[in-house]
Amino acid sequence: MTITATRSSVWIPSAVLSERVEDDIHVLLWQVRGCTDLMVEGQSYELTAGTARWIPAGLRHGFTVREDSVVVPLFFPRELIATTVQESTTVTVGHDLHSLLLAHMVSSSSQIRPAVNITRQVLALIEQSPIASESLPMPTGAQARRVAEALRFNPGDTRCVAELAASVHVSERTLERAFVAETGSTLREWRIRNRVEAAAVLLRSGAAVDAVAHRVGYTHVNAFRRVFKEHFGVTPTAYRRRYG
C-alpha cells in the first residue's frame, strides 16, 4: 500500500533561533520553502522561497522560521573564505546557485566530495560580478573567450589546459594559440595575472592572505606570495596593509 501525503497532512512547525554572533563563520541562510523573519544587526528582513541571505561573520542575527517553511543554513569558515561581500546581502537563488548550494551541502555532510572547489563558485555568484580587473585583455574568439570568462568567474578554477580546452571542444594547441594571438599572453601568463589581480581586489577588501591564496587557487601560500610579489612588487601582506 502506498500512502501519498497531501498538502493538508504535512505540517512543519515554526522554529526560533535566538540572536547570536558567529565570530569565525560566515552564514548563508537559504530559504527553500515558505518564509523566515530575519533580524541582522537590528534590521528586519523577510526571506522568501528562492532567496538566500549572506550574513558575514561578526554580525548579530536571529530569526523565526514560519510554520510550513524550510530554511537551510550553510556555513563558511572565515579563515578559509575570502570575499568582497562585507555586508549582509540577499541574493536570488537561480538554477546555477541552487545546484551549487546542494553540492556544498552534500560535500559538507557526506563522503561525496567533488574535486572542484564548490565554495569558490558559490562566492562568485553571491558577489554577482567578477573580482578580476576589468583591464585584463579578453580573447575575442568564441572558445577562448568562454574559457577566459570561466576563469574570471572563478580565478581558483583548478582545471588544467587539457580540461579547459575539452570544455569548449577544441585542442590544447588551438586554445593556447588563440590566447597568444588575441591577448598577447600565453594562457598560463593570462591565468596568473587573472589570479593575482583578483587577489588584489580581495586583499583591498580586508581578507586574510591565506584565505585569498586559497580563493584564487593556490594550495601553498608561499607560492602565492612569490607570484604576487613578482607582479606587484610588494608582498600580499604589505599590499593589504597599504590598501586594505
Short mmCIF file of C-alpha atoms in Angstrom, two decimals:
data_model
loop_
_atom_site.label_atom_id
_atom_site.label_comp_id
_atom_site.label_asym_id
_atom_site.label_seq_id
_atom_site.Cartn_x
_atom_site.Cartn_y
_atom_site.Cartn_z
CA MET A 1 0.00 0.00 0.00
CA THR A 2 1.32 3.43 -0.95
CA ILE A 3 0.49 6.43 1.22
CA THR A 4 0.61 9.75 -0.60
CA ALA A 5 0.98 12.81 1.63
CA THR A 6 -1.35 15.63 0.78
CA ARG A 7 -0.62 19.31 1.40
CA SER A 8 -3.02 19.34 4.36
CA SER A 9 -1.36 16.33 6.05
CA VAL A 10 2.16 17.81 6.05
CA TRP A 11 2.90 20.10 8.97
CA ILE A 12 6.25 21.76 9.65
CA PRO A 13 6.21 23.65 12.97
CA SER A 14 7.72 27.11 13.22
CA ALA A 15 11.18 27.44 14.76
CA VAL A 16 13.05 30.24 16.50
CA LEU A 17 16.78 30.86 16.65
CA SER A 18 17.72 33.38 19.32
CA GLU A 19 20.08 36.22 18.42
CA ARG A 20 23.75 35.30 18.25
CA VAL A 21 27.09 36.29 16.75
CA GLU A 22 29.29 33.87 14.81
CA ASP A 23 32.78 35.33 15.04
CA ASP A 24 34.55 32.75 12.87
CA ILE A 25 31.87 31.64 10.43
CA HIS A 26 30.03 33.31 7.57
CA VAL A 27 26.43 32.09 7.33
CA LEU A 28 24.24 31.75 4.24
CA LEU A 29 20.54 31.26 5.02
CA TRP A 30 18.86 29.59 2.04
CA GLN A 31 15.06 29.80 2.04
CA VAL A 32 13.85 26.64 0.34
CA ARG A 33 10.15 26.87 1.22
CA GLY A 34 7.87 29.44 2.83
CA CYS A 35 9.23 32.45 4.72
CA THR A 36 11.62 33.38 7.52
CA ASP A 37 11.60 36.58 9.55
CA LEU A 38 15.23 37.58 9.99
CA MET A 39 16.97 40.19 12.14
CA VAL A 40 20.54 41.29 11.31
CA GLU A 41 22.12 43.99 13.48
CA GLY A 42 18.68 45.30 14.44
CA GLN A 43 17.37 45.42 10.87
CA SER A 44 14.44 43.18 9.90
CA TYR A 45 14.18 41.23 6.65
CA GLU A 46 11.76 38.74 5.18
CA LEU A 47 13.33 35.78 3.42
CA THR A 48 11.10 34.18 0.81
CA ALA A 49 11.45 30.93 -1.10
CA GLY A 50 14.10 31.12 -3.79
CA THR A 51 16.29 33.64 -1.99
CA ALA A 52 19.22 33.46 0.43
CA ARG A 53 20.80 35.91 2.85
CA TRP A 54 24.57 36.17 3.29
CA ILE A 55 25.50 37.08 6.89
CA PRO A 56 29.21 37.84 7.31
CA ALA A 57 30.99 36.68 10.46
CA GLY A 58 30.69 39.10 13.35
CA LEU A 59 27.13 40.30 12.66
CA ARG A 60 24.43 39.70 15.29
CA HIS A 61 21.46 37.83 13.86
CA GLY A 62 18.45 35.77 14.83
CA PHE A 63 15.36 34.53 13.03
CA THR A 64 11.96 32.88 13.16
CA VAL A 65 11.13 30.25 10.56
CA ARG A 66 7.41 30.42 9.92
CA GLU A 67 5.11 27.40 10.00
CA ASP A 68 5.39 25.11 6.95
CA SER A 69 8.65 26.79 5.96
CA VAL A 70 12.19 25.45 5.49
CA VAL A 71 15.41 27.45 5.71
CA VAL A 72 18.81 25.81 5.26
CA PRO A 73 21.86 27.36 6.97
CA LEU A 74 25.18 26.87 5.19
CA PHE A 75 28.48 27.65 6.89
CA PHE A 76 31.74 29.06 5.51
CA PRO A 77 34.79 29.28 7.85
CA ARG A 78 36.17 32.80 7.92
CA GLU A 79 39.83 31.74 7.83
CA LEU A 80 39.24 29.82 4.59
CA ILE A 81 36.92 32.27 2.84
CA ALA A 82 37.96 35.45 1.05
CA THR A 83 35.12 37.51 -0.39
CA THR A 84 34.33 41.09 -1.29
CA VAL A 85 30.86 40.82 0.31
CA GLN A 86 31.34 42.52 3.66
CA GLU A 87 27.69 43.36 4.40
CA SER A 88 24.57 41.29 4.90
CA THR A 89 23.16 40.72 1.42
CA THR A 90 20.13 39.00 -0.11
CA VAL A 91 20.66 37.05 -3.33
CA THR A 92 18.31 35.27 -5.69
CA VAL A 93 18.90 31.52 -5.85
CA GLY A 94 18.75 30.76 -9.55
CA HIS A 95 19.35 27.41 -11.20
CA ASP A 96 23.16 27.51 -11.01
CA LEU A 97 23.33 28.70 -7.40
CA HIS A 98 20.65 26.17 -6.40
CA SER A 99 22.79 23.34 -7.80
CA LEU A 100 25.96 24.66 -6.16
CA LEU A 101 24.29 25.02 -2.76
CA LEU A 102 23.07 21.43 -2.96
CA ALA A 103 26.57 20.29 -3.91
CA HIS A 104 28.01 22.29 -1.00
CA MET A 105 25.54 20.64 1.41
CA VAL A 106 26.39 17.16 0.15
CA SER A 107 30.15 17.73 0.26
CA SER A 108 29.90 19.14 3.79
CA SER A 109 27.83 16.29 5.21
CA SER A 110 28.92 13.17 3.34
CA GLN A 111 31.83 11.44 1.65
CA ILE A 112 30.62 12.64 -1.75
CA ARG A 113 33.09 15.47 -2.25
CA PRO A 114 33.68 16.80 -5.78
CA ALA A 115 37.28 17.66 -6.55
CA VAL A 116 36.21 21.05 -7.90
CA ASN A 117 36.05 23.71 -5.20
CA ILE A 118 32.34 24.40 -4.91
CA THR A 119 32.71 27.20 -2.36
CA ARG A 120 34.63 29.43 -4.79
CA GLN A 121 31.79 29.24 -7.29
CA VAL A 122 29.15 29.89 -4.62
CA LEU A 123 31.02 33.05 -3.61
CA ALA A 124 31.35 34.16 -7.24
CA LEU A 125 27.57 34.02 -7.69
CA ILE A 126 26.91 35.81 -4.40
CA GLU A 127 29.36 38.58 -5.36
CA GLN A 128 27.46 38.87 -8.68
CA SER A 129 30.44 40.24 -10.63
CA PRO A 130 33.96 39.03 -11.46
CA ILE A 131 36.58 40.07 -8.91
CA ALA A 132 39.33 40.24 -11.54
CA SER A 133 40.42 43.54 -13.06
CA GLU A 134 38.37 44.84 -15.99
CA SER A 135 41.62 45.92 -17.65
CA LEU A 136 42.58 42.29 -18.22
CA PRO A 137 42.58 41.73 -22.02
CA MET A 138 39.95 39.22 -23.13
CA PRO A 139 40.17 36.88 -26.12
CA THR A 140 37.82 37.68 -29.00
CA GLY A 141 37.29 34.16 -30.36
CA ALA A 142 34.26 32.29 -29.01
CA GLN A 143 36.04 29.29 -27.47
CA ALA A 144 38.94 31.16 -25.90
CA ARG A 145 36.59 33.83 -24.58
CA ARG A 146 34.41 31.20 -22.90
CA VAL A 147 37.49 29.84 -21.14
CA ALA A 148 38.57 33.33 -20.08
CA GLU A 149 35.09 34.11 -18.74
CA ALA A 150 35.09 30.87 -16.74
CA LEU A 151 38.46 31.78 -15.21
CA ARG A 152 37.33 35.32 -14.42
CA PHE A 153 34.21 33.91 -12.78
CA ASN A 154 36.36 31.55 -10.69
CA PRO A 155 40.06 32.54 -10.57
CA GLY A 156 40.66 29.48 -8.38
CA ASP A 157 39.48 27.10 -11.12
CA THR A 158 41.85 24.11 -10.87
CA ARG A 159 41.27 22.63 -14.33
CA CYS A 160 44.39 22.04 -16.43
CA VAL A 161 44.75 23.32 -20.00
CA ALA A 162 43.58 20.00 -21.44
CA GLU A 163 40.39 20.12 -19.35
CA LEU A 164 39.70 23.75 -20.23
CA ALA A 165 40.20 23.01 -23.93
CA ALA A 166 37.91 19.99 -23.73
CA SER A 167 35.20 22.12 -22.07
CA VAL A 168 34.95 24.23 -25.25
CA HIS A 169 35.66 21.35 -27.67
CA VAL A 170 39.00 22.50 -29.06
CA SER A 171 42.54 21.15 -28.83
CA GLU A 172 45.06 22.42 -26.29
CA ARG A 173 47.18 23.82 -29.12
CA THR A 174 44.23 25.72 -30.63
CA LEU A 175 43.35 27.23 -27.27
CA GLU A 176 46.92 28.23 -26.50
CA ARG A 177 47.39 29.86 -29.92
CA ALA A 178 44.14 31.80 -29.51
CA PHE A 179 45.26 33.29 -26.20
CA VAL A 180 48.63 34.39 -27.58
CA ALA A 181 47.10 35.87 -30.74
CA GLU A 182 44.16 37.59 -29.05
CA THR A 183 45.58 38.72 -25.67
CA GLY A 184 49.34 38.84 -26.25
CA SER A 185 49.86 36.37 -23.39
CA THR A 186 50.02 32.62 -23.08
CA LEU A 187 47.12 31.01 -21.26
CA ARG A 188 49.42 30.38 -18.28
CA GLU A 189 50.51 34.04 -18.16
CA TRP A 190 46.94 35.27 -18.55
CA ARG A 191 45.75 32.94 -15.84
CA ILE A 192 48.41 34.09 -13.35
CA ARG A 193 47.58 37.74 -13.99
CA ASN A 194 43.89 36.98 -13.55
CA ARG A 195 44.61 35.29 -10.22
CA VAL A 196 46.86 37.98 -8.75
CA GLU A 197 44.62 40.85 -9.84
CA ALA A 198 41.63 39.08 -8.30
CA ALA A 199 43.74 38.56 -5.17
CA ALA A 200 44.47 42.29 -5.04
CA VAL A 201 40.73 43.08 -5.02
CA LEU A 202 40.19 40.61 -2.18
CA LEU A 203 43.13 41.98 -0.19
CA ARG A 204 41.77 45.52 -0.54
CA SER A 205 38.51 44.25 0.96
CA GLY A 206 40.48 43.21 4.06
CA ALA A 207 40.53 39.43 3.55
CA ALA A 208 43.32 37.43 5.19
CA VAL A 209 46.28 36.47 2.98
CA ASP A 210 45.86 32.71 3.50
CA ALA A 211 42.16 32.90 2.61
CA VAL A 212 42.92 34.96 -0.51
CA ALA A 213 45.56 32.46 -1.67
CA HIS A 214 43.05 29.65 -1.26
CA ARG A 215 40.30 31.57 -3.09
CA VAL A 216 42.42 32.23 -6.18
CA GLY A 217 43.65 28.66 -6.46
CA TYR A 218 46.96 28.39 -4.62
CA THR A 219 47.44 25.36 -2.40
CA HIS A 220 50.67 26.72 -0.93
CA VAL A 221 50.62 30.26 0.46
CA ASN A 222 54.36 30.75 -0.13
CA ALA A 223 53.87 30.14 -3.86
CA PHE A 224 51.10 32.73 -3.88
CA ARG A 225 53.29 35.25 -2.02
CA ARG A 226 56.09 34.80 -4.54
CA VAL A 227 53.88 35.21 -7.63
CA PHE A 228 52.03 38.18 -6.13
CA LYS A 229 55.28 40.00 -5.30
CA GLU A 230 56.65 39.36 -8.80
CA HIS A 231 53.55 41.03 -10.25
CA PHE A 232 53.01 43.95 -7.82
CA GLY A 233 56.49 44.45 -6.36
CA VAL A 234 55.24 44.04 -2.78
CA THR A 235 54.15 41.09 -0.67
CA PRO A 236 50.42 40.37 -0.20
CA THR A 237 50.76 41.32 3.47
CA ALA A 238 52.31 44.70 2.63
CA TYR A 239 49.70 45.29 -0.09
CA ARG A 240 46.85 44.50 2.31
CA ARG A 241 48.36 46.79 4.96
CA ARG A 242 48.71 49.62 2.46
CA TYR A 243 45.40 49.37 0.61
CA GLY A 244 43.09 47.26 2.77
#
